[in-house]
Amino acid sequence: LRKITVKVLKRAGYTVIEAVDGKDAVDKFIEHKDTIDIVVMDVIMPKKNGKAVYDEIRLYKPGIKVLFISGHTYNVIHEKGIFEEGLNYIAKPIMTEELLMKIREILQR
């Protein structure tokens, strides 16, 4: 799914920095933080979950915009604290247009 999402975003004109897991996401974010406008990531990832990544990258760029994606149930997402903070979220399966519209919406805020 990550590879497909990367292709969709690139075709839509976005520059994409791909990470293979949560730790890689933090490392790449730190390296490129000045050029990143939005982070799109899964709630559940190897090495660090999405919420842990979000909490860490906010230390480097407090206002960073994030879109969480997950195919897990509401209970799993709720346990990760995504809804409590009012963070942006869409559920899998995702339609291409839905993803692109949500990203545009978040970036325009």
PDB file of C-alpha atoms in Angstrom:
ATOM      1  CA  LEU A   1       0.000   0.000   0.000  1.00  0.00           C
ATOM      2  CA  ARG A   2       2.888   2.379   0.756  1.00  0.00           C
ATOM      3  CA  LYS A   3       4.266   1.985  -2.778  1.00  0.00           C
ATOM      4  CA  ILE A   4       0.857   2.705  -4.328  1.00  0.00           C
ATOM      5  CA  THR A   5       0.361   5.770  -2.131  1.00  0.00           C
ATOM      6  CA  VAL A   6       3.793   7.078  -3.127  1.00  0.00           C
ATOM      7  CA  LYS A   7       2.924   6.662  -6.834  1.00  0.00           C
ATOM      8  CA  VAL A   8      -0.430   8.411  -6.399  1.00  0.00           C
ATOM      9  CA  LEU A   9       1.149  11.359  -4.590  1.00  0.00           C
ATOM     10  CA  LYS A  10       3.990  11.705  -7.097  1.00  0.00           C
ATOM     11  CA  ARG A  11       1.550  11.615 -10.029  1.00  0.00           C
ATOM     12  CA  ALA A  12      -0.407  14.397  -8.314  1.00  0.00           C
ATOM     13  CA  GLY A  13       2.755  16.515  -8.260  1.00  0.00           C
ATOM     14  CA  TYR A  14       3.860  16.045  -4.677  1.00  0.00           C
ATOM     15  CA  THR A  15       7.485  15.442  -3.728  1.00  0.00           C
ATOM     16  CA  VAL A  16       7.545  12.324  -1.561  1.00  0.00           C
ATOM     17  CA  ILE A  17      10.089  11.173   0.992  1.00  0.00           C
ATOM     18  CA  GLU A  18       9.352   7.525   1.684  1.00  0.00           C
ATOM     19  CA  ALA A  19      10.111   5.826   4.992  1.00  0.00           C
ATOM     20  CA  VAL A  20      10.035   2.095   5.672  1.00  0.00           C
ATOM     21  CA  ASP A  21       9.102   2.267   9.376  1.00  0.00           C
ATOM     22  CA  GLY A  22       8.527   4.679  12.244  1.00  0.00           C
ATOM     23  CA  LYS A  23      12.179   5.136  13.128  1.00  0.00           C
ATOM     24  CA  ASP A  24      13.067   5.783   9.483  1.00  0.00           C
ATOM     25  CA  ALA A  25      10.198   8.296   9.305  1.00  0.00           C
ATOM     26  CA  VAL A  26      11.604  10.284  12.243  1.00  0.00           C
ATOM     27  CA  ASP A  27      15.150  10.181  10.845  1.00  0.00           C
ATOM     28  CA  LYS A  28      14.041  11.358   7.399  1.00  0.00           C
ATOM     29  CA  PHE A  29      11.805  14.017   8.891  1.00  0.00           C
ATOM     30  CA  ILE A  30      14.679  15.462  10.913  1.00  0.00           C
ATOM     31  CA  GLU A  31      16.896  15.471   7.822  1.00  0.00           C
ATOM     32  CA  HIS A  32      14.278  17.217   5.618  1.00  0.00           C
ATOM     33  CA  LYS A  33      12.107  19.098   8.142  1.00  0.00           C
ATOM     34  CA  ASP A  34      12.498  22.473   6.447  1.00  0.00           C
ATOM     35  CA  THR A  35      11.026  21.194   3.184  1.00  0.00           C
ATOM     36  CA  ILE A  36       8.185  19.032   4.539  1.00  0.00           C
ATOM     37  CA  ASP A  37       4.664  20.516   4.568  1.00  0.00           C
ATOM     38  CA  ILE A  38       2.691  17.407   5.529  1.00  0.00           C
ATOM     39  CA  VAL A  39       3.394  13.920   6.832  1.00  0.00           C
ATOM     40  CA  VAL A  40       1.168  11.055   5.666  1.00  0.00           C
ATOM     41  CA  MET A  41       1.634   7.908   7.723  1.00  0.00           C
ATOM     42  CA  ASP A  42      -0.006   4.787   9.002  1.00  0.00           C
ATOM     43  CA  VAL A  43      -1.131   4.603  12.607  1.00  0.00           C
ATOM     44  CA  ILE A  44       0.540   1.211  13.066  1.00  0.00           C
ATOM     45  CA  MET A  45       4.136   0.882  11.831  1.00  0.00           C
ATOM     46  CA  PRO A  46       7.160  -1.217  12.755  1.00  0.00           C
ATOM     47  CA  LYS A  47       9.669   0.182  15.280  1.00  0.00           C
ATOM     48  CA  LYS A  48       7.509   3.221  16.236  1.00  0.00           C
ATOM     49  CA  ASN A  49       3.779   3.674  15.818  1.00  0.00           C
ATOM     50  CA  GLY A  50       2.405   6.708  14.037  1.00  0.00           C
ATOM     51  CA  LYS A  51       1.451   8.569  17.224  1.00  0.00           C
ATOM     52  CA  ALA A  52       4.967   8.127  18.650  1.00  0.00           C
ATOM     53  CA  VAL A  53       6.418   9.425  15.371  1.00  0.00           C
ATOM     54  CA  TYR A  54       4.034  12.392  15.462  1.00  0.00           C
ATOM     55  CA  ASP A  55       4.967  13.244  19.046  1.00  0.00           C
ATOM     56  CA  GLU A  56       8.669  13.137  18.180  1.00  0.00           C
ATOM     57  CA  ILE A  57       8.556  15.124  14.933  1.00  0.00           C
ATOM     58  CA  ARG A  58       6.519  17.864  16.630  1.00  0.00           C
ATOM     59  CA  LEU A  59       9.574  18.543  18.764  1.00  0.00           C
ATOM     60  CA  TYR A  60      11.375  19.589  15.570  1.00  0.00           C
ATOM     61  CA  LYS A  61       8.457  21.317  13.826  1.00  0.00           C
ATOM     62  CA  PRO A  62       5.551  21.971  16.231  1.00  0.00           C
ATOM     63  CA  GLY A  63       3.006  23.016  13.593  1.00  0.00           C
ATOM     64  CA  ILE A  64       3.594  20.104  11.221  1.00  0.00           C
ATOM     65  CA  LYS A  65       0.472  18.887   9.458  1.00  0.00           C
ATOM     66  CA  VAL A  66      -0.146  15.148   9.602  1.00  0.00           C
ATOM     67  CA  LEU A  67      -2.599  12.738   8.016  1.00  0.00           C
ATOM     68  CA  PHE A  68      -2.953   9.338   9.669  1.00  0.00           C
ATOM     69  CA  ILE A  69      -4.170   6.352   7.675  1.00  0.00           C
ATOM     70  CA  SER A  70      -5.239   3.008   9.080  1.00  0.00           C
ATOM     71  CA  GLY A  71      -7.149  -0.125   8.273  1.00  0.00           C
ATOM     72  CA  HIS A  72      -7.501  -1.011  11.937  1.00  0.00           C
ATOM     73  CA  THR A  73     -10.695  -0.751  13.946  1.00  0.00           C
ATOM     74  CA  TYR A  74     -11.820   2.337  15.834  1.00  0.00           C
ATOM     75  CA  ASN A  75     -10.725   0.750  19.138  1.00  0.00           C
ATOM     76  CA  VAL A  76      -7.119   0.289  17.971  1.00  0.00           C
ATOM     77  CA  ILE A  77      -6.948   3.858  16.661  1.00  0.00           C
ATOM     78  CA  HIS A  78      -8.557   5.173  19.840  1.00  0.00           C
ATOM     79  CA  GLU A  79      -5.935   3.393  21.972  1.00  0.00           C
ATOM     80  CA  LYS A  80      -3.184   5.197  20.055  1.00  0.00           C
ATOM     81  CA  GLY A  81      -4.624   8.617  20.992  1.00  0.00           C
ATOM     82  CA  ILE A  82      -5.351   9.782  17.457  1.00  0.00           C
ATOM     83  CA  PHE A  83      -8.931  10.897  18.081  1.00  0.00           C
ATOM     84  CA  GLU A  84      -8.312  12.546  21.453  1.00  0.00           C
ATOM     85  CA  GLU A  85      -6.019  15.121  19.884  1.00  0.00           C
ATOM     86  CA  GLY A  86      -8.350  15.736  16.940  1.00  0.00           C
ATOM     87  CA  LEU A  87      -5.724  14.616  14.447  1.00  0.00           C
ATOM     88  CA  ASN A  88      -6.490  14.120  10.764  1.00  0.00           C
ATOM     89  CA  TYR A  89      -7.409  10.560   9.877  1.00  0.00           C
ATOM     90  CA  ILE A  90      -8.796   8.510   7.009  1.00  0.00           C
ATOM     91  CA  ALA A  91      -9.604   4.811   6.997  1.00  0.00           C
ATOM     92  CA  LYS A  92      -8.413   2.159   4.565  1.00  0.00           C
ATOM     93  CA  PRO A  93      -9.343   1.244   1.944  1.00  0.00           C
ATOM     94  CA  ILE A  94      -8.721   4.687   0.528  1.00  0.00           C
ATOM     95  CA  MET A  95      -9.865   5.949  -2.827  1.00  0.00           C
ATOM     96  CA  THR A  96      -7.257   8.003  -4.693  1.00  0.00           C
ATOM     97  CA  GLU A  97      -9.463  11.087  -4.909  1.00  0.00           C
ATOM     98  CA  GLU A  98     -10.343  10.856  -1.216  1.00  0.00           C
ATOM     99  CA  LEU A  99      -6.649  10.835  -0.282  1.00  0.00           C
ATOM    100  CA  LEU A 100      -5.790  13.770  -2.549  1.00  0.00           C
ATOM    101  CA  MET A 101      -8.792  15.815  -1.377  1.00  0.00           C
ATOM    102  CA  LYS A 102      -7.931  15.220   2.274  1.00  0.00           C
ATOM    103  CA  ILE A 103      -4.306  16.260   1.734  1.00  0.00           C
ATOM    104  CA  ARG A 104      -5.379  19.438  -0.097  1.00  0.00           C
ATOM    105  CA  GLU A 105      -7.859  20.214   2.693  1.00  0.00           C
ATOM    106  CA  ILE A 106      -5.198  19.815   5.399  1.00  0.00           C
ATOM    107  CA  LEU A 107      -2.608  21.870   3.515  1.00  0.00           C
ATOM    108  CA  GLN A 108      -5.074  24.747   3.021  1.00  0.00           C
ATOM    109  CA  ARG A 109      -5.738  25.133   6.755  1.00  0.00           C
TER     110      ARG A 109
END
